[in-house]
CSV table of C-alpha atoms in Angstrom, one decimal:
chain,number,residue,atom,x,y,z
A,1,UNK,CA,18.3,-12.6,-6.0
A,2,UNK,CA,19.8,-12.9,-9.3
A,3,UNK,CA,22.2,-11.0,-10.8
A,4,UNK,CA,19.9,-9.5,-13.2
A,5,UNK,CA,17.9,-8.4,-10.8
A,6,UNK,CA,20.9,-7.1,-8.7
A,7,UNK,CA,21.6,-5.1,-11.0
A,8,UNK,CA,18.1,-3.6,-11.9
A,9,UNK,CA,17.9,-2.5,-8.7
A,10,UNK,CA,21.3,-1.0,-8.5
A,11,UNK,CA,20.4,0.3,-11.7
A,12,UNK,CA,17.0,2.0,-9.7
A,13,UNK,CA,18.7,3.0,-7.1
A,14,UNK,CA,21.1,5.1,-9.2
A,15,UNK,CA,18.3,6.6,-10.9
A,16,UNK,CA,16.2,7.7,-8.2
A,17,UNK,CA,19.6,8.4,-5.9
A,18,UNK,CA,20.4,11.2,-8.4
A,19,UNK,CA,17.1,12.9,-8.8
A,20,UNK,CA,17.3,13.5,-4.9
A,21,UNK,CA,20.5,15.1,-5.4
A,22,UNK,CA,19.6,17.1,-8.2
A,23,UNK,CA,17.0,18.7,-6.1
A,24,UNK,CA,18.8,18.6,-2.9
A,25,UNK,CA,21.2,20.7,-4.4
A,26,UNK,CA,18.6,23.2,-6.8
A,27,UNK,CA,17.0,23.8,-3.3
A,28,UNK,CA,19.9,25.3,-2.1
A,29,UNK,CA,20.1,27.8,-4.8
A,30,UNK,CA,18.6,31.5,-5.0
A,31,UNK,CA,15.5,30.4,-6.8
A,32,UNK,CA,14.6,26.8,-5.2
A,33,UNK,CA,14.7,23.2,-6.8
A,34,UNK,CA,12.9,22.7,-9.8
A,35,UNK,CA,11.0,19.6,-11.0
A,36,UNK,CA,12.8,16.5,-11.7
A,37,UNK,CA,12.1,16.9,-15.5
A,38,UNK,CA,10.1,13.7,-16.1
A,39,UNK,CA,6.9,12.8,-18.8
A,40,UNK,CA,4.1,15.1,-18.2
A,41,UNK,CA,2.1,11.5,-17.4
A,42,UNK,CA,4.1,11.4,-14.5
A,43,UNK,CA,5.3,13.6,-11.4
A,44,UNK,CA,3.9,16.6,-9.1
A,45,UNK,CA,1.4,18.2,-11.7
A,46,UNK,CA,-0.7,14.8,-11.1
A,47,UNK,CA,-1.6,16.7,-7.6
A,48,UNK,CA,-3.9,19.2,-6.3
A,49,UNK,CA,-2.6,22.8,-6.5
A,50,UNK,CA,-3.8,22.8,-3.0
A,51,UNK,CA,-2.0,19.5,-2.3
A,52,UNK,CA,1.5,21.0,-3.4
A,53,UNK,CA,1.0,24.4,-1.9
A,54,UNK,CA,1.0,22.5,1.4
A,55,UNK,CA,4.3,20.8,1.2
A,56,UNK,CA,7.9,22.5,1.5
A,57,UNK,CA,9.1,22.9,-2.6
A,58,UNK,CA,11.7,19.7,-2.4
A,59,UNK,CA,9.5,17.6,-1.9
A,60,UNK,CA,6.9,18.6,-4.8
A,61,UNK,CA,10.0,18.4,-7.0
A,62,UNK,CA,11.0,15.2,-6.2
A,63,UNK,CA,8.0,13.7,-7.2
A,64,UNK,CA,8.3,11.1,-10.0
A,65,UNK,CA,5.2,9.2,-9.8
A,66,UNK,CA,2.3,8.4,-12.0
A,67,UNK,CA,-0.6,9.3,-10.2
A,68,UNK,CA,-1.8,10.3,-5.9
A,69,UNK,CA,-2.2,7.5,-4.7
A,70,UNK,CA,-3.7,9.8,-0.8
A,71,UNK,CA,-6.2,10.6,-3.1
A,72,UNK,CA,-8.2,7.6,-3.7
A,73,UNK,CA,-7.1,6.1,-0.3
A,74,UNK,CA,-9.9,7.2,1.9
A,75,UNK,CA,-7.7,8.1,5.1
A,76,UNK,CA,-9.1,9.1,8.2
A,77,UNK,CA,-8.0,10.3,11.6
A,78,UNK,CA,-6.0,8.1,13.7
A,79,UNK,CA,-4.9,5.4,11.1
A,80,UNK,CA,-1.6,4.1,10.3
A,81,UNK,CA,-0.5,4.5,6.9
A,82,UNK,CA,2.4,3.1,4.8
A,83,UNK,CA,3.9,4.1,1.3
A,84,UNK,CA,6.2,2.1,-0.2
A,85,UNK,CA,9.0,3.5,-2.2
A,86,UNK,CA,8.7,6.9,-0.1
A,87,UNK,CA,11.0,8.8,-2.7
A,88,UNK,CA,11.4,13.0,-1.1
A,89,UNK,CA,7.9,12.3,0.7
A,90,UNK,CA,5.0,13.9,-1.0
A,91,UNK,CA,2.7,11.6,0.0
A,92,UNK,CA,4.1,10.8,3.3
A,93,UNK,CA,3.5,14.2,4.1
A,94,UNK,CA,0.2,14.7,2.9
A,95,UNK,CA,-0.7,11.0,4.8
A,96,UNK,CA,0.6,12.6,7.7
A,97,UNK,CA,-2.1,15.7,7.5
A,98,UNK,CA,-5.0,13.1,6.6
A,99,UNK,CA,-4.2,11.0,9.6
A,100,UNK,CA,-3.7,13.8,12.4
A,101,UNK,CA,-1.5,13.8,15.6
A,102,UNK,CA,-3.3,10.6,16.6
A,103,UNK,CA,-2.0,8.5,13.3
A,104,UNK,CA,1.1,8.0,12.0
A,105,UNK,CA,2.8,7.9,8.5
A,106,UNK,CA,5.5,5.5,7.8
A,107,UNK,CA,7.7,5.6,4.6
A,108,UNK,CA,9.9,3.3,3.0
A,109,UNK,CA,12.6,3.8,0.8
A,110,UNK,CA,16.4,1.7,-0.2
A,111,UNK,CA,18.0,5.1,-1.2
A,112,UNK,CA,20.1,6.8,0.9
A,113,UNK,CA,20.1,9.9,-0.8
A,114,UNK,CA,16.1,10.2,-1.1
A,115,UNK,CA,15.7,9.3,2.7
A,116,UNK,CA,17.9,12.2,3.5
A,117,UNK,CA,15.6,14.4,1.0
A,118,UNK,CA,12.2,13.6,2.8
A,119,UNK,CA,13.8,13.7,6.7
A,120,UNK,CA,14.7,17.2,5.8
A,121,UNK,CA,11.3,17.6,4.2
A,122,UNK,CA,9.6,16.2,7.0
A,123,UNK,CA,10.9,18.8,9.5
A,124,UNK,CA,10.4,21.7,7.2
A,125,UNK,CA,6.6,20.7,7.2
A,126,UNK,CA,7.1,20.2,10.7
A,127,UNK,CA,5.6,16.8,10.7
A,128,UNK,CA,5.9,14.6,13.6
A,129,UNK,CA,3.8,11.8,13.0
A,130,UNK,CA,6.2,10.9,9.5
A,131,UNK,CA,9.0,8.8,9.9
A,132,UNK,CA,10.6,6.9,7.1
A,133,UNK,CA,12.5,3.8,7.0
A,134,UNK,CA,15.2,2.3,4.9
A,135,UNK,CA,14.7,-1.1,3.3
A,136,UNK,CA,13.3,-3.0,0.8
A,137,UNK,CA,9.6,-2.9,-0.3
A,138,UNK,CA,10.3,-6.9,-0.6
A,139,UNK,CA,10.9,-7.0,3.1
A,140,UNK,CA,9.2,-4.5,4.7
A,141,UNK,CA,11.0,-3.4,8.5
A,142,UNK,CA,7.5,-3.3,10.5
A,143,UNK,CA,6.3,-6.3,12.4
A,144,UNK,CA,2.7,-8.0,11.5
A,145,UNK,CA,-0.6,-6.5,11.2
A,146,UNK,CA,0.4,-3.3,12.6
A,147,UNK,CA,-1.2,-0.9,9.3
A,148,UNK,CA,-4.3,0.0,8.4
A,149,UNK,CA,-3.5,1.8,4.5
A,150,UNK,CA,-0.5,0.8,2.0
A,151,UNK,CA,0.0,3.2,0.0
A,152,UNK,CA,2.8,3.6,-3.5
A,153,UNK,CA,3.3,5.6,-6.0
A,154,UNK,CA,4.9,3.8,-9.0
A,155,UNK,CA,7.1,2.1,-7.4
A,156,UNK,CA,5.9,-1.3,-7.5
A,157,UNK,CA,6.7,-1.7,-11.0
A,158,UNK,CA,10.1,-1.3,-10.4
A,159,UNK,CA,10.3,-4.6,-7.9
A,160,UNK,CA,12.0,-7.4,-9.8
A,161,UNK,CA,9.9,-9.5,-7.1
A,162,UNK,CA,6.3,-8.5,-7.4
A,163,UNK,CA,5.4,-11.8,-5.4
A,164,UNK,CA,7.5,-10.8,-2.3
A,165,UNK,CA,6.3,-6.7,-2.1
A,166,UNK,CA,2.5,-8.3,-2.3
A,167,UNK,CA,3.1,-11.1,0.3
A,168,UNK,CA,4.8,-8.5,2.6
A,169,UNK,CA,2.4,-5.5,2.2
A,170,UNK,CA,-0.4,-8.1,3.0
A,171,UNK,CA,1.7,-9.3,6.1
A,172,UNK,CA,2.1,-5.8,7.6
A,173,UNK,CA,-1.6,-4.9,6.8
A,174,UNK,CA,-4.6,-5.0,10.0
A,175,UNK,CA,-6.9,-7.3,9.0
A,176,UNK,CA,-9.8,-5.3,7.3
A,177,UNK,CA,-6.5,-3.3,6.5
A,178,UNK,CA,-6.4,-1.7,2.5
A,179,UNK,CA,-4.4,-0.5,-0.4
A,180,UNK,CA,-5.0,2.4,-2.5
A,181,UNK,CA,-1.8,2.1,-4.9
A,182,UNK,CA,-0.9,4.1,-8.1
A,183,UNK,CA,0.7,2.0,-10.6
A,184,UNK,CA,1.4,1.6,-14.4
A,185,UNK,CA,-0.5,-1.4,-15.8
A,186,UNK,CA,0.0,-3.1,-19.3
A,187,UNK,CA,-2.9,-4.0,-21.6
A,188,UNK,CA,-3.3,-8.0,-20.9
A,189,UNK,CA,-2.7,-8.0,-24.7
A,190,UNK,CA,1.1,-7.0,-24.0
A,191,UNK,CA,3.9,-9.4,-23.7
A,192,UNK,CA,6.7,-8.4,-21.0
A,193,UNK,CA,9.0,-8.0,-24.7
A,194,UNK,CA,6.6,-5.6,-26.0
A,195,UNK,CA,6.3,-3.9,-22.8
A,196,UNK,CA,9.9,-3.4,-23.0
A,197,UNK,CA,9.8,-1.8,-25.7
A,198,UNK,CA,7.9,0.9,-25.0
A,199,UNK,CA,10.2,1.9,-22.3
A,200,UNK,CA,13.0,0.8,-19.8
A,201,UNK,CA,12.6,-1.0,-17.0
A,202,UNK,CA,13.9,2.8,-14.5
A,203,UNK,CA,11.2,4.4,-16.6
A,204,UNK,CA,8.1,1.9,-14.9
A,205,UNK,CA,6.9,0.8,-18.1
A,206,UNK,CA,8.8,-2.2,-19.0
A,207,UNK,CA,8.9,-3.7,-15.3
A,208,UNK,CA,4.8,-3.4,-15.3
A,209,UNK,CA,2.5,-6.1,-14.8
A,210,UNK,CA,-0.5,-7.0,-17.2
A,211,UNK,CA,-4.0,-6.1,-15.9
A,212,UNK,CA,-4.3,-10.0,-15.6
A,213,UNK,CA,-1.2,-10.8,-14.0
A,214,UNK,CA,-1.5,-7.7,-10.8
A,215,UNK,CA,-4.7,-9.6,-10.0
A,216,UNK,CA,-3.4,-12.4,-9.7
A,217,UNK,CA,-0.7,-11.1,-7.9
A,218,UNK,CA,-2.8,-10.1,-5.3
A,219,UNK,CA,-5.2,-12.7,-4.9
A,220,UNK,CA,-2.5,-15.5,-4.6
A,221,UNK,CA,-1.2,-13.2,-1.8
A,222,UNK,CA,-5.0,-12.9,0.0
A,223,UNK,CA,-6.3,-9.9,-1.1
A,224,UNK,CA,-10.2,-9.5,-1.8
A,225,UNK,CA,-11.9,-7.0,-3.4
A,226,UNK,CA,-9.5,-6.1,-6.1
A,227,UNK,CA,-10.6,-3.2,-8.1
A,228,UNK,CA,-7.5,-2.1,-11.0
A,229,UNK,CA,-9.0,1.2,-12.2
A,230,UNK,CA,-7.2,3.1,-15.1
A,231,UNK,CA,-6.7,6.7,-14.7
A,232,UNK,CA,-4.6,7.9,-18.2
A,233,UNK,CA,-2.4,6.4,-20.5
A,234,UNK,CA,1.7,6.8,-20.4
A,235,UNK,CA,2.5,4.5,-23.3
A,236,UNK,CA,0.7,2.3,-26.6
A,237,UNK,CA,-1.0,-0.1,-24.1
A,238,UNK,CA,-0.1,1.0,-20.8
A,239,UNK,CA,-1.8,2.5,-17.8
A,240,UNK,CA,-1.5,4.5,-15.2
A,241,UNK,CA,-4.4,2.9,-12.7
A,242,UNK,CA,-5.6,2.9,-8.9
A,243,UNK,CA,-5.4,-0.1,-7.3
A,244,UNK,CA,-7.2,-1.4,-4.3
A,245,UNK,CA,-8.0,-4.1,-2.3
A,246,UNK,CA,-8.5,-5.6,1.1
A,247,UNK,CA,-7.0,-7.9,3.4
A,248,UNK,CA,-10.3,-10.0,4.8
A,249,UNK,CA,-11.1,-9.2,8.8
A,250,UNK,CA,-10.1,-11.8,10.8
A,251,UNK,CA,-12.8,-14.2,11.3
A,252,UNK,CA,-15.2,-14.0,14.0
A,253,UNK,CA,-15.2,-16.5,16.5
A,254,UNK,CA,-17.7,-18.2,17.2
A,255,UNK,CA,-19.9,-17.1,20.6
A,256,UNK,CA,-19.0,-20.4,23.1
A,257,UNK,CA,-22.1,-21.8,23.3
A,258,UNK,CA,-24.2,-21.8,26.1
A,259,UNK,CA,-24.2,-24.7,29.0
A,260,UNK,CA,-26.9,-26.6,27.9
A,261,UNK,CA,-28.0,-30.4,27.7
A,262,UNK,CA,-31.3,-32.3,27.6
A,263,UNK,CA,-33.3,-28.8,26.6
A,264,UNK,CA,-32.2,-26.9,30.0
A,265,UNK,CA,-30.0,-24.3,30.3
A,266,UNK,CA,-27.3,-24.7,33.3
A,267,UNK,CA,-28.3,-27.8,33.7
A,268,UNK,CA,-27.6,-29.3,37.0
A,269,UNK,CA,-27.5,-26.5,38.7
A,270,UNK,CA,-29.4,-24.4,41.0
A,271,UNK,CA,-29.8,-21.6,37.9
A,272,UNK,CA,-31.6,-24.5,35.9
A,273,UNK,CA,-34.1,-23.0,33.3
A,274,UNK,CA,-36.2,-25.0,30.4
A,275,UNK,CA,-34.6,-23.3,27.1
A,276,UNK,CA,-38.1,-23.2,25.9
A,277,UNK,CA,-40.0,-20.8,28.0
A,278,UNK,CA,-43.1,-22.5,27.7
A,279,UNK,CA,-42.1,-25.8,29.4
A,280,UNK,CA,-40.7,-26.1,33.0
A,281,UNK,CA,-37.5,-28.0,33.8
A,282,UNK,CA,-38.8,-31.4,34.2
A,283,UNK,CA,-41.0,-31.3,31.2
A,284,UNK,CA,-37.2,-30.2,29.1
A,285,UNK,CA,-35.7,-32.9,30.4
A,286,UNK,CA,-38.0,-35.9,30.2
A,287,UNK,CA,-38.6,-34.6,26.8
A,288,UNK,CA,-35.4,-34.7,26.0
A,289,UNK,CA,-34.5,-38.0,27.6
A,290,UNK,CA,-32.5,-36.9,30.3
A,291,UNK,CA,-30.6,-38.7,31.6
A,292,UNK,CA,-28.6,-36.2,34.7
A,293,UNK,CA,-32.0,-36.6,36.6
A,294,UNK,CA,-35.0,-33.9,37.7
């Protein structure tokens, strides 16, 4: 990594690090957290009243991203679901109710501090089936083809290698496996400069891929069926957008084919039958030219 993007990350990490403390610490006070104060594009308003009324108050308040990305990701019982850059847990926590005591939510955060935040959120809501992870979304800490939904929040944005978090989010995925992602999006018309400008690289905006460039991101990684839908705008240009798409199903094998030769099937032997029904076993096999004898 280089030392730029050391220090974007670090510069991330910070960021996000101090919104989990600013609402660890408002929970503990006589009137509960409030919002991390964020652009009115962005954070817990994005979600169902019903959604947040669910969820203990920390974890509403950490919410800092640009869309809901459980809403659009069609999860049923029993799956195994995934969000990358976890943050306080929102939508680990309302993955976890989707899925049911038979599934399992994973979520995947680098900062310490916000970890801490969604473990404590996770037993107030009393969620078994959540369990989050530290690491990087670049390299993901779950073996191969063990999930069936990635989900994020705007967080992929912030990646200073797009390349690797696509590679590993298709590694990790089931075949058949899908995304349902909420991300900011720039107008293919936008250089990375003027993306930039319309905001720094801790506020998603000047980290964000073109239209153009996220497909391509995920069909060099495998994907199919990539749909990049935008939802609302956050700056001149840019988008908030679901994203999904599929890793193919494994390809079905071939049935072995059956033991036939000269037109009979188990030829040779004392199960010998003409494969077409209206000839007998002799008439198969001089037909064919036979040469293993009547």
């Amino acid at each position: 990594m280089s030392e730029q993007s050391t220090d974007l990350r670090e510069t991330v990490r910070r960021r996000y690090a101090a919104a989990a403390m600013q609402v660890s610490e408002g929970g503990a006070a006589c009137c509960g957290p409030e919002p991390v104060e964020v652009d009115e594009n962005f954070g817990s308003a994005l979600y169902a009243a019903d959604d947040r009324a669910e969820l203990p108050a920390e974890a509403v308040a950490a919410s800092l991203g640009c869309g809901n990305p459980t809403a659009v990701a069609d999860l049923h019982e029993g799956e195994r679901v995934l969000d990358l850059g976890s943050g306080g847990g929102i939508d680990v926590l309302l993955s976890a109710r989707r899925v049911g005591p038979t599934g399992k939510a994973y979520g995947l955060d680098m900062t310490e501090e916000m970890l801490a935040l969604a473990l404590a959120n996770a037993a107030k809501a009393g969620a078994t089936n959540a369990e989050f992870l530290k690491g990087a979304i670049e390299a993901i800490p779950l073996p191969a083809a063990t999930i069936d939904v990635v989900i994020s929040n705007c967080v992929i944005n912030l990646s200073t290698d797009k390349p690797a978090v696509f590679a590993e989010t298709f590694r990790v995925l089931k075949p058949g496996g899908r995304i349902g992602i909420s991300d900011v999006v720039a107008d293919d018309t936008l250089t990375p400069e003027q993306r930039a400008e319309r905001g720094d690289y801790v506020g998603c905006l000047a980290g964000a891929l073109s239209f153009s460039e996220y497909r391509r991101g995920l069909t060099s990684a495998g994907f199919t069926h990539i749909e990049i839908t935008p939802t609302h705008a956050v700056a001149d240009g840019m988008q908030s957008a679901i994203v999904r798409a599929v890793k193919p199903a494994a390809p079905v094998e071939a049935a072995p084919a059956a033991d036939t030769c000269c037109g009979v099937n188990a030829c040779c032997t004392s199960a010998e039958e003409a494969a077409d029904a209206d000839m007998t076993v002799s008439e198969a096999k001089a037909a064919a030219g036979c040469g293993c004898g009547n």
